[in-house]
PDB file of C-alpha atoms in Angstrom:
ATOM      1  CA  GLU Y   1      52.551 146.056-119.126  1.00 76.00           C
ATOM      2  CA  PRO Y   2      52.788 145.831-122.946  1.00 80.00           C
ATOM      3  CA  GLU Y   3      49.921 147.108-125.030  1.00 89.00           C
ATOM      4  CA  VAL Y   4      48.764 147.588-128.679  1.00 94.00           C
ATOM      5  CA  THR Y   5      49.083 150.984-129.897  1.00 94.00           C
ATOM      6  CA  GLN Y   6      47.483 152.643-132.939  1.00 96.00           C
ATOM      7  CA  THR Y   7      48.022 155.743-134.925  1.00 96.00           C
ATOM      8  CA  PRO Y   8      46.545 158.201-135.525  1.00 96.00           C
ATOM      9  CA  SER Y   9      43.930 158.415-132.881  1.00 95.00           C
ATOM     10  CA  HIS Y  10      41.802 160.266-135.248  1.00 96.00           C
ATOM     11  CA  GLN Y  11      41.741 160.660-139.053  1.00 97.00           C
ATOM     12  CA  VAL Y  12      39.713 162.893-141.211  1.00 98.00           C
ATOM     13  CA  THR Y  13      39.670 162.300-144.924  1.00 97.00           C
ATOM     14  CA  GLN Y  14      37.616 163.013-148.011  1.00 97.00           C
ATOM     15  CA  MET Y  15      35.663 160.513-149.919  1.00 97.00           C
ATOM     16  CA  GLY Y  16      37.848 158.755-152.386  1.00 97.00           C
ATOM     17  CA  GLN Y  17      41.017 159.233-150.645  1.00 98.00           C
ATOM     18  CA  GLU Y  18      43.277 156.618-149.476  1.00 98.00           C
ATOM     19  CA  VAL Y  19      43.939 156.149-145.746  1.00 98.00           C
ATOM     20  CA  ILE Y  20      46.342 153.924-143.791  1.00 97.00           C
ATOM     21  CA  LEU Y  21      45.744 152.978-140.250  1.00 98.00           C
ATOM     22  CA  ARG Y  22      48.712 151.955-138.288  1.00 97.00           C
ATOM     23  CA  CYS Y  23      49.047 149.359-135.478  1.00 97.00           C
ATOM     24  CA  VAL Y  24      51.944 148.154-133.378  1.00 97.00           C
ATOM     25  CA  PRO Y  25      50.964 144.777-131.885  1.00 96.00           C
ATOM     26  CA  ILE Y  26      52.394 143.306-128.619  1.00 94.00           C
ATOM     27  CA  SER Y  27      55.870 142.236-129.545  1.00 90.00           C
ATOM     28  CA  ASN Y  28      55.706 138.439-129.046  1.00 88.00           C
ATOM     29  CA  HIS Y  29      52.221 138.145-130.551  1.00 92.00           C
ATOM     30  CA  LEU Y  30      51.639 136.312-133.775  1.00 90.00           C
ATOM     31  CA  TYR Y  31      48.127 136.584-134.654  1.00 92.00           C
ATOM     32  CA  PHE Y  32      46.737 140.029-135.742  1.00 95.00           C
ATOM     33  CA  TYR Y  33      43.181 141.467-136.352  1.00 96.00           C
ATOM     34  CA  TRP Y  34      41.376 144.459-137.512  1.00 98.00           C
ATOM     35  CA  TYR Y  35      37.720 145.206-136.259  1.00 97.00           C
ATOM     36  CA  ARG Y  36      35.480 148.257-136.721  1.00 96.00           C
ATOM     37  CA  GLN Y  37      32.825 149.777-134.699  1.00 93.00           C
ATOM     38  CA  ILE Y  38      30.327 152.122-136.553  1.00 93.00           C
ATOM     39  CA  LEU Y  39      28.973 154.730-134.100  1.00 89.00           C
ATOM     40  CA  GLY Y  40      26.319 153.047-131.976  1.00 84.00           C
ATOM     41  CA  GLN Y  41      26.759 149.583-133.400  1.00 87.00           C
ATOM     42  CA  LYS Y  42      28.658 146.483-132.415  1.00 88.00           C
ATOM     43  CA  VAL Y  43      32.208 145.665-133.036  1.00 93.00           C
ATOM     44  CA  GLU Y  44      32.766 143.780-136.340  1.00 95.00           C
ATOM     45  CA  PHE Y  45      35.520 141.684-137.613  1.00 96.00           C
ATOM     46  CA  LEU Y  46      37.263 142.662-140.629  1.00 97.00           C
ATOM     47  CA  VAL Y  47      40.369 140.543-141.051  1.00 97.00           C
ATOM     48  CA  SER Y  48      42.853 138.251-139.420  1.00 95.00           C
ATOM     49  CA  PHE Y  49      46.482 137.934-140.133  1.00 94.00           C
ATOM     50  CA  TYR Y  50      48.933 135.082-139.258  1.00 91.00           C
ATOM     51  CA  ASN Y  51      52.303 134.099-140.735  1.00 89.00           C
ATOM     52  CA  ASN Y  52      52.374 136.923-143.193  1.00 90.00           C
ATOM     53  CA  GLU Y  53      48.980 136.317-144.769  1.00 93.00           C
ATOM     54  CA  ILE Y  54      45.364 136.799-144.262  1.00 95.00           C
ATOM     55  CA  SER Y  55      43.846 133.916-142.470  1.00 93.00           C
ATOM     56  CA  GLU Y  56      40.280 134.874-142.574  1.00 93.00           C
ATOM     57  CA  LYS Y  57      38.205 137.919-143.668  1.00 95.00           C
ATOM     58  CA  SER Y  58      34.582 139.011-143.481  1.00 95.00           C
ATOM     59  CA  GLU Y  59      32.418 140.243-146.181  1.00 94.00           C
ATOM     60  CA  ILE Y  60      33.111 143.864-145.208  1.00 95.00           C
ATOM     61  CA  PHE Y  61      36.751 143.400-146.239  1.00 96.00           C
ATOM     62  CA  ASP Y  62      36.358 143.867-149.828  1.00 94.00           C
ATOM     63  CA  ASP Y  63      38.905 144.726-152.668  1.00 95.00           C
ATOM     64  CA  GLN Y  64      39.100 148.356-151.260  1.00 96.00           C
ATOM     65  CA  PHE Y  65      40.770 147.028-148.050  1.00 97.00           C
ATOM     66  CA  SER Y  66      44.188 145.539-147.606  1.00 97.00           C
ATOM     67  CA  VAL Y  67      46.511 144.694-144.829  1.00 97.00           C
ATOM     68  CA  GLU Y  68      50.315 144.441-144.501  1.00 94.00           C
ATOM     69  CA  ARG Y  69      52.964 143.841-142.042  1.00 92.00           C
ATOM     70  CA  PRO Y  70      55.664 145.844-143.595  1.00 86.00           C
ATOM     71  CA  ASP Y  71      58.331 145.139-140.935  1.00 87.00           C
ATOM     72  CA  GLY Y  72      58.631 143.204-137.729  1.00 78.00           C
ATOM     73  CA  SER Y  73      56.458 145.641-135.618  1.00 87.00           C
ATOM     74  CA  ASN Y  74      53.832 147.385-137.637  1.00 93.00           C
ATOM     75  CA  PHE Y  75      50.622 146.099-138.849  1.00 96.00           C
ATOM     76  CA  THR Y  76      48.563 148.339-141.341  1.00 97.00           C
ATOM     77  CA  LEU Y  77      45.055 148.542-142.706  1.00 98.00           C
ATOM     78  CA  LYS Y  78      44.743 150.336-146.019  1.00 98.00           C
ATOM     79  CA  ILE Y  79      41.487 151.684-147.443  1.00 98.00           C
ATOM     80  CA  ARG Y  80      42.230 152.400-151.107  1.00 96.00           C
ATOM     81  CA  SER Y  81      39.118 154.727-151.900  1.00 95.00           C
ATOM     82  CA  THR Y  82      37.235 155.791-148.761  1.00 97.00           C
ATOM     83  CA  LYS Y  83      33.451 155.964-148.681  1.00 96.00           C
ATOM     84  CA  LEU Y  84      31.201 157.768-146.343  1.00 97.00           C
ATOM     85  CA  GLU Y  85      30.146 154.372-144.814  1.00 96.00           C
ATOM     86  CA  ASP Y  86      33.785 153.563-143.943  1.00 97.00           C
ATOM     87  CA  SER Y  87      33.394 156.206-141.137  1.00 98.00           C
ATOM     88  CA  ALA Y  88      33.942 154.206-137.854  1.00 97.00           C
ATOM     89  CA  MET Y  89      36.299 153.433-135.053  1.00 95.00           C
ATOM     90  CA  TYR Y  90      38.954 150.769-136.353  1.00 97.00           C
ATOM     91  CA  PHE Y  91      40.476 148.597-133.633  1.00 96.00           C
ATOM     92  CA  CYS Y  92      43.781 146.470-134.135  1.00 97.00           C
ATOM     93  CA  ALA Y  93      44.144 143.439-131.809  1.00 96.00           C
ATOM     94  CA  SER Y  94      46.752 140.893-131.381  1.00 94.00           C
ATOM     95  CA  ARG Y  95      46.974 137.498-129.756  1.00 92.00           C
ATOM     96  CA  ALA Y  96      49.906 135.565-128.468  1.00 90.00           C
ATOM     97  CA  PRO Y  97      50.587 131.886-129.613  1.00 86.00           C
ATOM     98  CA  GLY Y  98      49.537 129.056-127.662  1.00 78.00           C
ATOM     99  CA  GLY Y  99      46.502 128.568-125.420  1.00 70.00           C
ATOM    100  CA  THR Y 100      45.600 132.000-124.006  1.00 69.00           C
ATOM    101  CA  TYR Y 101      43.060 132.905-126.837  1.00 82.00           C
ATOM    102  CA  GLU Y 102      42.371 136.413-125.599  1.00 87.00           C
ATOM    103  CA  GLN Y 103      42.850 139.268-127.888  1.00 92.00           C
ATOM    104  CA  TYR Y 104      44.431 142.445-126.783  1.00 93.00           C
ATOM    105  CA  PHE Y 105      43.002 145.705-128.369  1.00 94.00           C
ATOM    106  CA  GLY Y 106      44.373 148.907-129.241  1.00 94.00           C
ATOM    107  CA  PRO Y 107      42.709 152.240-128.395  1.00 92.00           C
ATOM    108  CA  GLY Y 108      41.413 152.589-131.880  1.00 95.00           C
ATOM    109  CA  THR Y 109      41.541 155.092-134.711  1.00 97.00           C
ATOM    110  CA  ARG Y 110      38.464 157.092-135.387  1.00 96.00           C
ATOM    111  CA  LEU Y 111      38.148 157.486-139.165  1.00 98.00           C
ATOM    112  CA  THR Y 112      35.734 160.194-140.329  1.00 98.00           C
ATOM    113  CA  VAL Y 113      34.994 160.351-144.189  1.00 98.00           C
ATOM    114  CA  THR Y 114      33.545 163.631-145.363  1.00 97.00           C
TER     115      THR Y 114
ATOM    116  CA  ALA R   1      27.451 130.542-137.299  1.00 74.00           C
ATOM    117  CA  GLN R   2      27.972 131.792-133.865  1.00 82.00           C
ATOM    118  CA  SER R   3      26.100 134.617-132.479  1.00 90.00           C
ATOM    119  CA  VAL R   4      25.752 136.369-129.285  1.00 94.00           C
ATOM    120  CA  THR R   5      22.849 138.109-127.770  1.00 95.00           C
ATOM    121  CA  GLN R   6      23.068 140.611-124.983  1.00 96.00           C
ATOM    122  CA  LEU R   7      19.724 141.395-123.410  1.00 92.00           C
ATOM    123  CA  GLY R   8      19.379 145.086-122.578  1.00 90.00           C
ATOM    124  CA  SER R   9      21.012 147.689-124.498  1.00 93.00           C
ATOM    125  CA  HIS R  10      21.146 149.926-121.431  1.00 96.00           C
ATOM    126  CA  VAL R  11      21.145 148.935-117.699  1.00 97.00           C
ATOM    127  CA  SER R  12      21.077 151.404-114.944  1.00 97.00           C
ATOM    128  CA  VAL R  13      21.874 150.625-111.363  1.00 97.00           C
ATOM    129  CA  SER R  14      22.351 152.464-108.123  1.00 97.00           C
ATOM    130  CA  GLU R  15      25.790 152.774-106.607  1.00 97.00           C
ATOM    131  CA  GLY R  16      26.314 149.729-104.281  1.00 97.00           C
ATOM    132  CA  ALA R  17      23.646 147.621-106.010  1.00 98.00           C
ATOM    133  CA  LEU R  18      24.184 144.296-107.816  1.00 98.00           C
ATOM    134  CA  VAL R  19      25.237 144.537-111.479  1.00 98.00           C
ATOM    135  CA  LEU R  20      23.885 141.860-113.852  1.00 98.00           C
ATOM    136  CA  LEU R  21      24.589 141.938-117.371  1.00 98.00           C
ATOM    137  CA  ARG R  22      23.290 139.235-119.673  1.00 98.00           C
ATOM    138  CA  CYS R  23      24.822 137.250-122.489  1.00 97.00           C
ATOM    139  CA  ASN R  24      23.555 134.309-124.409  1.00 96.00           C
ATOM    140  CA  TYR R  25      25.359 132.501-127.138  1.00 94.00           C
ATOM    141  CA  SER R  26      24.239 130.432-130.026  1.00 92.00           C
ATOM    142  CA  SER R  27      26.715 127.720-130.928  1.00 80.00           C
ATOM    143  CA  SER R  28      26.406 123.922-131.362  1.00 76.00           C
ATOM    144  CA  VAL R  29      29.714 123.522-129.393  1.00 79.00           C
ATOM    145  CA  PRO R  30      30.332 125.663-126.356  1.00 80.00           C
ATOM    146  CA  PRO R  31      32.720 128.331-127.419  1.00 86.00           C
ATOM    147  CA  TYR R  32      35.445 130.291-125.632  1.00 91.00           C
ATOM    148  CA  LEU R  33      33.490 133.325-123.820  1.00 94.00           C
ATOM    149  CA  PHE R  34      34.883 136.754-123.148  1.00 95.00           C
ATOM    150  CA  TRP R  35      33.610 139.964-121.606  1.00 97.00           C
ATOM    151  CA  TYR R  36      35.236 143.255-122.671  1.00 96.00           C
ATOM    152  CA  VAL R  37      34.634 146.803-121.215  1.00 96.00           C
ATOM    153  CA  GLN R  38      34.978 149.945-123.184  1.00 92.00           C
ATOM    154  CA  TYR R  39      35.168 153.265-121.332  1.00 90.00           C
ATOM    155  CA  PRO R  40      34.334 156.323-123.155  1.00 84.00           C
ATOM    156  CA  ASN R  41      36.658 157.223-125.931  1.00 76.00           C
ATOM    157  CA  GLN R  42      38.751 154.204-125.147  1.00 82.00           C
ATOM    158  CA  GLY R  43      39.642 150.779-126.655  1.00 85.00           C
ATOM    159  CA  LEU R  44      38.287 147.319-125.442  1.00 91.00           C
ATOM    160  CA  GLN R  45      39.776 146.021-122.217  1.00 93.00           C
ATOM    161  CA  LEU R  46      39.455 142.334-121.278  1.00 93.00           C
ATOM    162  CA  LEU R  47      37.486 141.774-118.193  1.00 96.00           C
ATOM    163  CA  LEU R  48      37.481 138.077-117.989  1.00 96.00           C
ATOM    164  CA  LYS R  49      37.344 134.886-120.085  1.00 94.00           C
ATOM    165  CA  TYR R  50      36.141 131.332-119.902  1.00 93.00           C
ATOM    166  CA  THR R  51      37.897 128.647-121.813  1.00 90.00           C
ATOM    167  CA  THR R  52      38.059 125.516-119.758  1.00 88.00           C
ATOM    168  CA  GLY R  53      37.825 124.435-116.102  1.00 89.00           C
ATOM    169  CA  ALA R  54      35.890 126.172-113.395  1.00 92.00           C
ATOM    170  CA  THR R  55      32.617 127.661-114.722  1.00 93.00           C
ATOM    171  CA  LEU R  56      32.822 130.638-112.406  1.00 96.00           C
ATOM    172  CA  VAL R  57      35.500 133.039-113.664  1.00 96.00           C
ATOM    173  CA  LYS R  58      36.674 136.176-111.803  1.00 96.00           C
ATOM    174  CA  GLY R  59      38.087 139.071-113.580  1.00 95.00           C
ATOM    175  CA  ILE R  60      39.298 142.533-113.032  1.00 94.00           C
ATOM    176  CA  ASN R  61      37.558 145.232-111.005  1.00 93.00           C
ATOM    177  CA  GLY R  62      35.566 142.818-108.936  1.00 96.00           C
ATOM    178  CA  PHE R  63      33.525 141.288-111.904  1.00 97.00           C
ATOM    179  CA  GLU R  64      32.741 137.643-112.359  1.00 97.00           C
ATOM    180  CA  ALA R  65      30.829 135.520-114.955  1.00 98.00           C
ATOM    181  CA  GLU R  66      29.433 132.041-114.907  1.00 96.00           C
ATOM    182  CA  PHE R  67      29.341 129.807-117.774  1.00 95.00           C
ATOM    183  CA  LYS R  68      26.046 127.750-117.819  1.00 95.00           C
ATOM    184  CA  LYS R  69      26.069 125.291-120.649  1.00 92.00           C
ATOM    185  CA  SER R  70      22.514 124.195-120.088  1.00 92.00           C
ATOM    186  CA  GLU R  71      21.452 127.886-120.475  1.00 93.00           C
ATOM    187  CA  THR R  72      24.019 128.799-123.090  1.00 94.00           C
ATOM    188  CA  SER R  73      24.640 131.756-120.898  1.00 96.00           C
ATOM    189  CA  PHE R  74      27.732 133.707-119.721  1.00 97.00           C
ATOM    190  CA  HIS R  75      26.180 136.526-117.481  1.00 98.00           C
ATOM    191  CA  LEU R  76      28.507 139.110-115.898  1.00 98.00           C
ATOM    192  CA  THR R  77      27.925 140.224-112.386  1.00 98.00           C
ATOM    193  CA  LYS R  78      29.411 142.451-109.736  1.00 98.00           C
ATOM    194  CA  PRO R  79      27.936 142.458-106.164  1.00 97.00           C
ATOM    195  CA  SER R  80      28.294 146.212-105.602  1.00 97.00           C
ATOM    196  CA  ALA R  81      28.378 148.815-108.384  1.00 97.00           C
ATOM    197  CA  HIS R  82      30.775 151.682-108.395  1.00 96.00           C
ATOM    198  CA  MET R  83      30.434 154.919-110.206  1.00 96.00           C
ATOM    199  CA  SER R  84      33.710 153.907-112.247  1.00 95.00           C
ATOM    200  CA  ASP R  85      32.005 150.859-113.642  1.00 97.00           C
ATOM    201  CA  ALA R  86      29.907 153.141-116.017  1.00 96.00           C
ATOM    202  CA  ALA R  87      30.876 151.905-119.414  1.00 96.00           C
ATOM    203  CA  GLU R  88      29.849 149.799-122.435  1.00 95.00           C
ATOM    204  CA  TYR R  89      30.208 146.131-121.797  1.00 97.00           C
ATOM    205  CA  PHE R  90      30.668 143.617-124.789  1.00 96.00           C
ATOM    206  CA  CYS R  91      30.243 139.811-124.653  1.00 97.00           C
ATOM    207  CA  ALA R  92      32.201 137.981-127.258  1.00 95.00           C
ATOM    208  CA  VAL R  93      32.730 134.341-128.326  1.00 93.00           C
ATOM    209  CA  SER R  94      35.291 132.503-130.467  1.00 89.00           C
ATOM    210  CA  ASP R  95      35.235 128.877-131.491  1.00 84.00           C
ATOM    211  CA  ARG R  96      37.322 126.465-129.453  1.00 78.00           C
ATOM    212  CA  SER R  97      40.292 126.471-131.792  1.00 75.00           C
ATOM    213  CA  GLY R  98      40.858 129.971-130.460  1.00 67.00           C
ATOM    214  CA  ASN R  99      41.922 131.038-133.954  1.00 71.00           C
ATOM    215  CA  THR R 100      38.728 132.385-135.215  1.00 81.00           C
ATOM    216  CA  PRO R 101      37.819 135.947-134.807  1.00 90.00           C
ATOM    217  CA  LEU R 102      35.759 137.176-132.088  1.00 93.00           C
ATOM    218  CA  VAL R 103      31.999 137.469-132.599  1.00 93.00           C
ATOM    219  CA  PHE R 104      30.541 140.327-130.299  1.00 95.00           C
ATOM    220  CA  GLY R 105      27.231 141.052-128.985  1.00 95.00           C
ATOM    221  CA  LYS R 106      25.620 144.569-129.415  1.00 93.00           C
ATOM    222  CA  GLY R 107      26.960 145.725-126.138  1.00 95.00           C
ATOM    223  CA  THR R 108      25.274 146.980-122.900  1.00 96.00           C
ATOM    224  CA  ARG R 109      25.727 150.343-121.648  1.00 96.00           C
ATOM    225  CA  LEU R 110      25.872 150.415-117.824  1.00 97.00           C
ATOM    226  CA  SER R 111      25.009 153.561-116.066  1.00 97.00           C
ATOM    227  CA  VAL R 112      25.699 153.965-112.338  1.00 97.00           C
ATOM    228  CA  ILE R 113      23.457 156.363-110.380  1.00 96.00           C
ATOM    229  CA  ALA R 114      24.776 158.019-107.271  1.00 93.00           C
TER     230      ALA R 114
END
């Protein structure tokens, strides 16, 4: 069964450093999302991406964040200058076109900022 | 704005007992509704969804949920708990376009006691 994959599974970085989190969505999906889950808290939406542009973003997704689909398969989230409060599990999700509506989530990348 | 309330951050049941996890939504128009499960150190897996049609929906692993418009609820049930059901369960909604991001509840941790 096709699945969303994410790399790395765990990333440790120092405050102020740039990180890139990578995702490979399911191949025929056209809608892509990033969510994050701070330890012990609920899953929060960051950004959605469709047709090579951001379709919606939350207040969390400030100028320090960017997303890109550099080729036909990868979908990346970049944090330009990490802060301690960026430490969280980051989930990528994708959705097929049409009326199925469910989003399929990857296993997540745990980002630890020290 | 949509919101999701999950009553009970932690529910504990005996093996073989009924599982009931509560979810209420706040939306002027009934949204699309989802339940996701998160096993330890894993991503989010879709259990079931309601979009249209029959209000009692069946999902994987013996779970089902009933959409009750009058109560703005979408409670998750399973007749007989199994040890392997121990996980975090998240209720989520999106608007009826299906294009908006998911809004998650805070989650309910289910423990199953032998």
